[in-house]
């Protein structure tokens, strides 16, 4: 099958939706918003806003969704950008389908992620944050391809979005488009039905916001989760696309 299928593996409270906006604004790209979300909610019974509607809006069959992600690209576009959440990969799920996509990773400082996630949900364990799953996926992709896939850190993107997006496009073999840097504000038909609960700020945005350093303090009970998450984050961070 022709075309490139980009699986951008992120975790929660990252730049994942803004990155989806950047790719969607290209003329040659169609996007998919968290295709495994319904499966994740159905299997874990985690209580997220709009849970029942989300489960009704997507397939909860892992194999069916995996086949879709590696199948024909919608709208006959040459590029399919898939916003994938690493935490949606539950133990025992067959990941052989990732051979059929171009895997990329989006990471963010765990302290920032934990602080942001904790405003919405209890941070009960590190697997809710996706860092462990990202490092597991990285090893699998490296074993499959013999190469380190593109890894981007959210801070680097916010500091210099044009440079980092150019580097990403170069790594995955597509032309950079200036349209990736700015997009119209508002909703998108391609947004998941959970958008009203999560996408307020993205819907107001017209590009990547400038990076602002934030001082974050974590409660003592979150330090073990932070420490374990940092171990996985550092594995990816040291292999990221450099910001120079």
XYZ file of C-alpha atoms in Angstrom:
244
model
C 0.000 0.000 0.000
C 1.238 3.465 -0.873
C 1.550 6.396 1.492
C 3.108 6.974 4.884
C 1.322 6.165 8.133
C 2.820 8.096 11.038
C 2.113 6.731 14.524
C 3.114 9.503 16.933
C 3.333 7.888 20.362
C 2.653 10.364 23.143
C 1.362 10.303 26.688
C -1.313 12.429 28.353
C -0.918 16.172 28.990
C 1.592 16.643 26.200
C 1.568 18.553 22.891
C -0.152 15.658 21.162
C -3.269 17.501 19.983
C -1.308 20.571 18.862
C 0.957 18.270 16.849
C -2.137 16.706 15.304
C -3.326 20.197 14.347
C 0.049 20.938 12.739
C -0.136 17.864 10.529
C -3.829 18.202 9.763
C -3.224 21.695 8.405
C -1.099 20.235 5.615
C -2.915 19.764 2.319
C -1.529 16.234 1.916
C -2.406 14.798 5.338
C -5.360 13.196 7.087
C -5.322 12.551 10.841
C -6.681 10.006 13.324
C -7.347 10.988 16.921
C -6.483 8.304 19.513
C -7.940 5.313 17.663
C -7.416 2.912 20.602
C -9.094 5.133 23.222
C -12.398 3.230 23.289
C -10.578 -0.095 23.646
C -8.576 1.351 26.537
C -11.649 2.596 28.393
C -13.610 -0.583 27.702
C -10.858 -2.842 29.038
C -9.696 -0.779 32.015
C -13.086 0.649 33.051
C -11.284 3.887 33.924
C -13.819 6.646 34.473
C -12.970 9.388 31.984
C -15.348 12.185 30.940
C -17.698 10.988 28.199
C -16.643 7.381 28.715
C -19.815 5.733 27.398
C -19.996 8.012 24.354
C -16.340 7.339 23.551
C -16.849 3.581 23.754
C -19.850 3.912 21.455
C -17.947 6.093 18.971
C -15.032 3.738 18.237
C -14.350 0.055 17.877
C -13.295 -1.653 21.105
C -11.733 -4.535 19.164
C -7.946 -4.170 19.320
C -7.260 -6.227 16.190
C -9.877 -4.341 14.213
C -8.382 -0.971 15.150
C -4.851 -2.209 14.426
C -5.952 -3.358 10.964
C -7.490 0.047 10.371
C -4.284 1.852 11.388
C -2.251 -0.119 8.855
C -4.931 -0.166 6.161
C -5.919 2.191 3.383
C -5.285 5.855 4.105
C -8.585 7.769 4.295
C -9.476 10.335 1.635
C -6.718 8.983 -0.646
C -4.167 11.240 1.058
C -0.451 10.370 0.869
C 0.141 10.967 4.605
C -1.841 9.648 7.565
C -0.915 11.135 10.942
C -2.133 8.999 13.832
C -2.170 10.548 17.290
C -1.454 7.480 19.413
C -1.372 7.316 23.212
C 1.261 4.979 24.642
C -0.799 4.335 27.785
C -3.515 2.806 25.596
C -1.196 -0.158 24.967
C -2.358 -2.561 27.648
C -0.398 -5.617 28.710
C -1.030 -8.513 26.371
C -2.059 -6.385 23.387
C -0.555 -7.538 20.088
C 1.803 -4.835 18.829
C 2.914 -6.598 15.657
C 0.914 -4.054 13.651
C 3.475 -1.315 14.379
C 5.626 -2.846 11.629
C 3.171 -1.275 9.193
C 3.603 2.335 10.369
C 6.351 4.910 10.812
C 6.724 5.128 14.575
C 7.662 8.428 16.223
C 7.671 9.535 19.852
C 6.611 12.713 21.629
C 7.874 13.096 25.202
C 7.576 15.668 27.973
C 9.213 16.191 31.365
C 7.390 13.806 33.764
C 7.160 16.449 36.483
C 5.144 18.680 34.150
C 2.986 15.761 33.017
C 2.241 14.581 36.558
C 1.331 18.084 37.724
C -1.014 18.615 34.771
C -2.564 15.133 34.875
C -3.069 15.390 38.628
C -5.371 18.373 38.159
C -7.864 16.081 36.411
C -7.298 12.592 37.819
C -5.501 10.836 40.671
C -1.997 9.773 39.600
C -2.282 6.237 40.956
C 0.601 4.645 39.042
C 3.141 5.479 36.362
C 1.493 3.382 33.640
C -1.328 5.924 33.496
C 1.274 8.389 32.193
C 2.649 6.266 29.360
C 6.392 6.647 29.976
C 6.962 2.965 30.665
C 4.948 2.026 27.582
C 6.942 4.505 25.495
C 10.238 2.929 26.534
C 8.816 -0.546 25.836
C 7.688 0.601 22.399
C 11.038 2.218 21.694
C 12.876 -1.031 22.363
C 10.431 -2.931 20.176
C 10.792 -0.474 17.291
C 14.584 -0.512 17.581
C 14.567 -4.322 17.571
C 12.307 -4.360 14.494
C 14.152 -1.754 12.451
C 17.682 -1.691 13.830
C 17.337 2.084 14.110
C 16.231 4.643 16.682
C 12.953 6.241 15.568
C 12.365 10.009 15.676
C 11.854 11.237 19.243
C 10.825 14.815 19.998
C 10.640 16.575 23.335
C 7.734 18.986 23.806
C 10.003 21.692 25.247
C 12.212 21.638 22.155
C 9.167 21.997 19.900
C 7.811 24.985 21.822
C 11.191 26.728 21.834
C 11.680 26.329 18.089
C 8.722 24.674 16.338
C 9.924 25.358 12.803
C 13.344 23.812 13.320
C 12.028 20.759 15.145
C 9.231 20.090 12.652
C 11.682 20.437 9.768
C 13.950 17.894 11.440
C 11.038 15.527 12.019
C 9.863 15.791 8.419
C 13.397 15.156 7.188
C 13.701 12.056 9.365
C 10.459 10.520 8.119
C 11.000 11.449 4.491
C 8.330 14.068 3.831
C 8.555 17.703 2.791
C 8.152 20.294 5.524
C 5.203 22.643 5.063
C 4.930 26.149 6.508
C 1.276 25.321 7.124
C 2.379 23.173 10.066
C 3.303 26.258 12.086
C -0.125 27.936 12.170
C -3.680 26.721 11.871
C -7.208 28.151 12.168
C -8.736 28.219 15.637
C -11.795 26.111 16.284
C -13.103 22.568 16.331
C -12.320 19.836 13.799
C -14.499 17.048 12.424
C -11.521 14.742 12.973
C -11.369 15.467 16.721
C -12.502 12.650 18.979
C -15.905 13.083 20.587
C -14.015 13.706 23.844
C -12.858 17.089 22.501
C -15.367 19.122 24.598
C -13.742 17.735 27.744
C -10.104 18.185 26.750
C -9.526 20.466 23.765
C -10.608 23.936 24.958
C -7.134 25.447 24.777
C -6.256 23.740 21.509
C -9.476 25.000 19.941
C -8.447 28.539 20.894
C -4.929 28.123 19.530
C -3.618 29.153 16.120
C -0.129 27.727 16.550
C 2.358 26.485 19.127
C 2.420 28.682 22.218
C 5.832 30.084 23.251
C 7.635 27.977 25.850
C 7.263 29.208 29.420
C 9.334 27.727 32.232
C 7.054 26.594 35.066
C 8.161 25.808 38.588
C 6.444 22.587 39.620
C 6.352 20.958 43.042
C 5.054 17.445 43.565
C 3.520 16.021 46.715
C 5.705 13.495 48.520
C 3.476 10.563 47.588
C 4.059 11.296 43.885
C 7.859 11.238 44.076
C 8.183 7.432 43.574
C 5.995 7.642 40.451
C 8.020 10.608 39.230
C 11.310 8.786 39.850
C 10.235 5.682 37.935
C 8.800 7.788 35.111
C 12.073 9.722 34.847
C 13.989 6.495 34.290
C 11.913 5.778 31.189
C 11.826 9.410 30.067
C 15.618 9.666 30.219
C 15.980 6.604 27.994
C 14.062 8.430 25.281
C 15.386 11.920 26.019
C 19.006 10.981 25.389
C 17.991 9.635 21.952
C 15.780 12.550 20.963
C 16.258 14.723 17.887
C 18.629 17.443 19.087
C 17.519 21.055 19.266
C 20.605 22.600 17.686
